[in-house]
PDB file of C-alpha atoms in Angstrom:
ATOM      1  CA  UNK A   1      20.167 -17.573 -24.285  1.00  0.00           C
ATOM      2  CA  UNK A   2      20.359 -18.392 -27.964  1.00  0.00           C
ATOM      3  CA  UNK A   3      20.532 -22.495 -28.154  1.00  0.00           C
ATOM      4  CA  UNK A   4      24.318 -23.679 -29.452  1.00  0.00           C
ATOM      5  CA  UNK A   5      25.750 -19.821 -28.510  1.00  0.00           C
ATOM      6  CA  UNK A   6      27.487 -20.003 -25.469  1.00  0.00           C
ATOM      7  CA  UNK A   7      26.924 -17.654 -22.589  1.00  0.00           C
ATOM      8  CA  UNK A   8      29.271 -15.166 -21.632  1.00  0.00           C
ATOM      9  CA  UNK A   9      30.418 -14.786 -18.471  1.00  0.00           C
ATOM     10  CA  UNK A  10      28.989 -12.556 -16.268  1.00  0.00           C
ATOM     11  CA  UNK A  11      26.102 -12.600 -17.948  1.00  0.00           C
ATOM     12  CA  UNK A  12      23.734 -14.994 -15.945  1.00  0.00           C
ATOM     13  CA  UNK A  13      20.766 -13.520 -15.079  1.00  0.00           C
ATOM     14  CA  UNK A  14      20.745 -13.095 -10.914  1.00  0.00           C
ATOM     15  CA  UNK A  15      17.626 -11.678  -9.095  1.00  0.00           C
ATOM     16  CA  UNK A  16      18.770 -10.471  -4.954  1.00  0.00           C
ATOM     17  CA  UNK A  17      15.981 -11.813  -2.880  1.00  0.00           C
ATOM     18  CA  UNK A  18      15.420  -8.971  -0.478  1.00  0.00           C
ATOM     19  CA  UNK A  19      12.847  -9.045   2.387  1.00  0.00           C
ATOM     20  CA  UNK A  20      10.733  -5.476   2.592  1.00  0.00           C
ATOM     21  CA  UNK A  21       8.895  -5.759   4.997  1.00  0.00           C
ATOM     22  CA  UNK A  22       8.945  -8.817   7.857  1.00  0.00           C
ATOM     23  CA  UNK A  23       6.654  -9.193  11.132  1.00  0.00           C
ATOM     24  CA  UNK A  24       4.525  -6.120  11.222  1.00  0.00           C
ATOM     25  CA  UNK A  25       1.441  -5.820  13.086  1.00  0.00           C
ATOM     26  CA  UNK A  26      -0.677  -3.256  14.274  1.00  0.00           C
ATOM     27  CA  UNK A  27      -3.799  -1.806  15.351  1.00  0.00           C
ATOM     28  CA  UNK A  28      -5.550   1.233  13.651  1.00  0.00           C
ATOM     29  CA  UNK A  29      -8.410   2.766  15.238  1.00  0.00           C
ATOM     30  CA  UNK A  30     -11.726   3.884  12.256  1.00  0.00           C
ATOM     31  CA  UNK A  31     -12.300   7.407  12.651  1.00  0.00           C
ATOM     32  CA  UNK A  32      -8.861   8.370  14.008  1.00  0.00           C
ATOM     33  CA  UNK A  33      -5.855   9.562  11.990  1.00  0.00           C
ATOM     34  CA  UNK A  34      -2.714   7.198  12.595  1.00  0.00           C
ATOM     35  CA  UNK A  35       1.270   8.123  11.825  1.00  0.00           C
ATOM     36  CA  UNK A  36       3.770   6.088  10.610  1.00  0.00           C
ATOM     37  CA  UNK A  37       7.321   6.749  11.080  1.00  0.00           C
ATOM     38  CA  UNK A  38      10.374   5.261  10.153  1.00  0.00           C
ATOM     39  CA  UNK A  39      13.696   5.835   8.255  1.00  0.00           C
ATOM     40  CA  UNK A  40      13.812   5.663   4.498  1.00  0.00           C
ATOM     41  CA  UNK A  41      13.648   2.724   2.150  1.00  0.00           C
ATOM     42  CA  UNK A  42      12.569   0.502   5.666  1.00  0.00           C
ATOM     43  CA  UNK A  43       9.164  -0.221   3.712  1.00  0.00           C
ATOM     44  CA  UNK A  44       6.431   2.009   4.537  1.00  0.00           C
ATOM     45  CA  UNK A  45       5.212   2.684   1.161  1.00  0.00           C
ATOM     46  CA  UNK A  46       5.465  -1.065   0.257  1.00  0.00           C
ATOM     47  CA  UNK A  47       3.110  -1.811   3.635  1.00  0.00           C
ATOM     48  CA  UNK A  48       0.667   0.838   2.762  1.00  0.00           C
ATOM     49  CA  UNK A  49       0.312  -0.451  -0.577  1.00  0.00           C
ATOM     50  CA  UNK A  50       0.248  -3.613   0.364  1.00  0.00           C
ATOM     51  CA  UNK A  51      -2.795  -2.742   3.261  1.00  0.00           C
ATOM     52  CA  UNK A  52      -4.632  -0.576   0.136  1.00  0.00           C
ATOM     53  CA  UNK A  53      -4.330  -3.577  -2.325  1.00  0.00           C
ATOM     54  CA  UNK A  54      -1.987  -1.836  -5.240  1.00  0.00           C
ATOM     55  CA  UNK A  55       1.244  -3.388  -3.948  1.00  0.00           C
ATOM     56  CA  UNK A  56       3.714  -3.858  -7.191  1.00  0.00           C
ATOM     57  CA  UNK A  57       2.953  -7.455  -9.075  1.00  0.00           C
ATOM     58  CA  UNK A  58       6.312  -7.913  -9.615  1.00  0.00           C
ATOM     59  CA  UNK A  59       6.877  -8.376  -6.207  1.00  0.00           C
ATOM     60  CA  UNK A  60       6.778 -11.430  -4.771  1.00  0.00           C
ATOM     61  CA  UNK A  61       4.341 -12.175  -1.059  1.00  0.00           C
ATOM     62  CA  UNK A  62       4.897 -14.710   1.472  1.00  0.00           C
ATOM     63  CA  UNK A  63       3.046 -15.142   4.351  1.00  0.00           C
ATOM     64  CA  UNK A  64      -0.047 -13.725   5.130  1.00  0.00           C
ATOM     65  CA  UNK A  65      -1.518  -9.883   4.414  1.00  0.00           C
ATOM     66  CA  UNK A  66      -4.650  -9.592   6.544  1.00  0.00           C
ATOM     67  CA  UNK A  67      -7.386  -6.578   7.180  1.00  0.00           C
ATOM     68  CA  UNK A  68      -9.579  -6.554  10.200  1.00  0.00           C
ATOM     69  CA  UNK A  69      -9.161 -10.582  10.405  1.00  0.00           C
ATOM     70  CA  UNK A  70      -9.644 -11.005   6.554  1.00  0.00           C
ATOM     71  CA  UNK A  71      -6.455 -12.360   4.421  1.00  0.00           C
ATOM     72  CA  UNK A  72      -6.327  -9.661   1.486  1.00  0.00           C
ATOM     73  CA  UNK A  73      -7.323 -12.603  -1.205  1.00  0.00           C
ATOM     74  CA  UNK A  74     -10.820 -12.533   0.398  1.00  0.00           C
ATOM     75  CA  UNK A  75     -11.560  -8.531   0.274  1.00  0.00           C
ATOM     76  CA  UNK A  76     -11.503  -5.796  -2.242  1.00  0.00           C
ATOM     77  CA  UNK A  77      -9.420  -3.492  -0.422  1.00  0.00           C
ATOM     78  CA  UNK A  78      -9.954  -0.412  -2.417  1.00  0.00           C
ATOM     79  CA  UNK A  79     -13.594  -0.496  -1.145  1.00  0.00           C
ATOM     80  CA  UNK A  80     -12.387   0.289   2.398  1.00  0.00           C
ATOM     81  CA  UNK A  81      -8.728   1.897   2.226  1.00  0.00           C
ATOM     82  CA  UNK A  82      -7.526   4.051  -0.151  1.00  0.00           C
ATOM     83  CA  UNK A  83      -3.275   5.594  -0.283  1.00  0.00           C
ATOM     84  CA  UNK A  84      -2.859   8.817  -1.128  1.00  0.00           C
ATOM     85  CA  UNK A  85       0.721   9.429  -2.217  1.00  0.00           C
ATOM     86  CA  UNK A  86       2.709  12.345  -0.672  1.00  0.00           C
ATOM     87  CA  UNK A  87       3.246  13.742  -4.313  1.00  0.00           C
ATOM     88  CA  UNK A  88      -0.351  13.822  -4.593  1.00  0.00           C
ATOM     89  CA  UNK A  89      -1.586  17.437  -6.032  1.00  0.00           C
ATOM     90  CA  UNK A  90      -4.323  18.824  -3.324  1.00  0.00           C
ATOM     91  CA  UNK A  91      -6.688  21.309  -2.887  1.00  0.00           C
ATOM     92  CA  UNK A  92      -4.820  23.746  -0.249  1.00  0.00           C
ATOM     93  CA  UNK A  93      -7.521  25.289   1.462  1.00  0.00           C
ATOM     94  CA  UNK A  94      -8.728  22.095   2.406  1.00  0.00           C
ATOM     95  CA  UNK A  95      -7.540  20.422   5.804  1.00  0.00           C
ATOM     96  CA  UNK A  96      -6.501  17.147   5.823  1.00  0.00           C
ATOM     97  CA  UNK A  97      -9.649  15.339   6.751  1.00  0.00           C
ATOM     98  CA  UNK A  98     -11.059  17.303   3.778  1.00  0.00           C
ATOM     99  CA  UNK A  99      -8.538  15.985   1.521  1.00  0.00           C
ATOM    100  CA  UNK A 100      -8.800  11.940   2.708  1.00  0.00           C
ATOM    101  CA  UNK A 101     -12.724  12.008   2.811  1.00  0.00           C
ATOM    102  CA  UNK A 102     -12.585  13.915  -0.918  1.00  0.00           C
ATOM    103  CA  UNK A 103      -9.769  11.569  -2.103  1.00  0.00           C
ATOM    104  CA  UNK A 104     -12.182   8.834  -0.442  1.00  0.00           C
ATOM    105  CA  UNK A 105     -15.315   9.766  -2.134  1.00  0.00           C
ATOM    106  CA  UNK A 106     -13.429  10.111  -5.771  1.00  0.00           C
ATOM    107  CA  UNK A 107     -11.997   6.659  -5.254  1.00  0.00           C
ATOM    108  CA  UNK A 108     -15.775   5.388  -4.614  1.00  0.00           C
ATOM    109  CA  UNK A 109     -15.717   5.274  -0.789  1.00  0.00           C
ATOM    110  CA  UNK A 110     -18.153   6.757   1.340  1.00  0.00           C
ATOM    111  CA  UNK A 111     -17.774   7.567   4.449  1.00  0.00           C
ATOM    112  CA  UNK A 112     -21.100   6.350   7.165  1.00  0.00           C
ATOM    113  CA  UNK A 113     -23.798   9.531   7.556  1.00  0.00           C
ATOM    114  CA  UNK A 114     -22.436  12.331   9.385  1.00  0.00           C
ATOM    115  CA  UNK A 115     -19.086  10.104  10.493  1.00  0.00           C
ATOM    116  CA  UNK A 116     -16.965  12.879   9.391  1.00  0.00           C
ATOM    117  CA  UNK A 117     -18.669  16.054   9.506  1.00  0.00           C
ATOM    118  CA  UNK A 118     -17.024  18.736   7.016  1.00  0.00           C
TER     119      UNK A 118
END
């Protein structure tokens, strides 16, 4: 607001606090591929992103965001996760271990010797 213009009605400026995502936990298994279901807009994306480190910086975080028992402040996440969008353009001869272990190695993360044998 301009000082000595009054505001109009209406014309506050009102941010909805909405929570995305609340009480998740989980376990996923190295090596193994792991699904995630659940109806749209219930915050998938926004937990994956969150888990890979490239979650929005407009949003807001309470509470705690934590990968194999570190909080996310204490890691570099993109050194051992990586998301792959489902818009993502692909190679489509290659299988889907293929794809995450090339999207892996492009993104700078390598895989242990012979872990995932192509």
């Amino acid at each position: 607001m301009l000082p000595g213009i009054p505001a109009m009605p209406g014309s506050e400026s009102r941010k909805a606090k909405i929570s995305i995502i609340k009480d998740v936990g989980g376990i996923i298994k190295p090596g193994r591929m792991t699904l995630l279901l659940g109806p749209p807009g219930c915050g998938k994306t926004s937990f994956l992103k969150a888990l890979s480190g490239i979650l929005s910086k407009s949003l807001k975080v309470t509470g705690e965001i934590s990968y194999n028992g570190h909080k996310l402040d204490k890691f570099i996440p993109q050194k051992t996760s990586a998301y792959i969008s489902q818009y993502d353009l692909h190679i489509p001869e290659m299988t889907v271990r293929e794809t995450l272990d090339f999207s892996a190695r492009c993104q700078g993360v390598g895989s242990r010797e012979g872990e995932y044998p192509l």
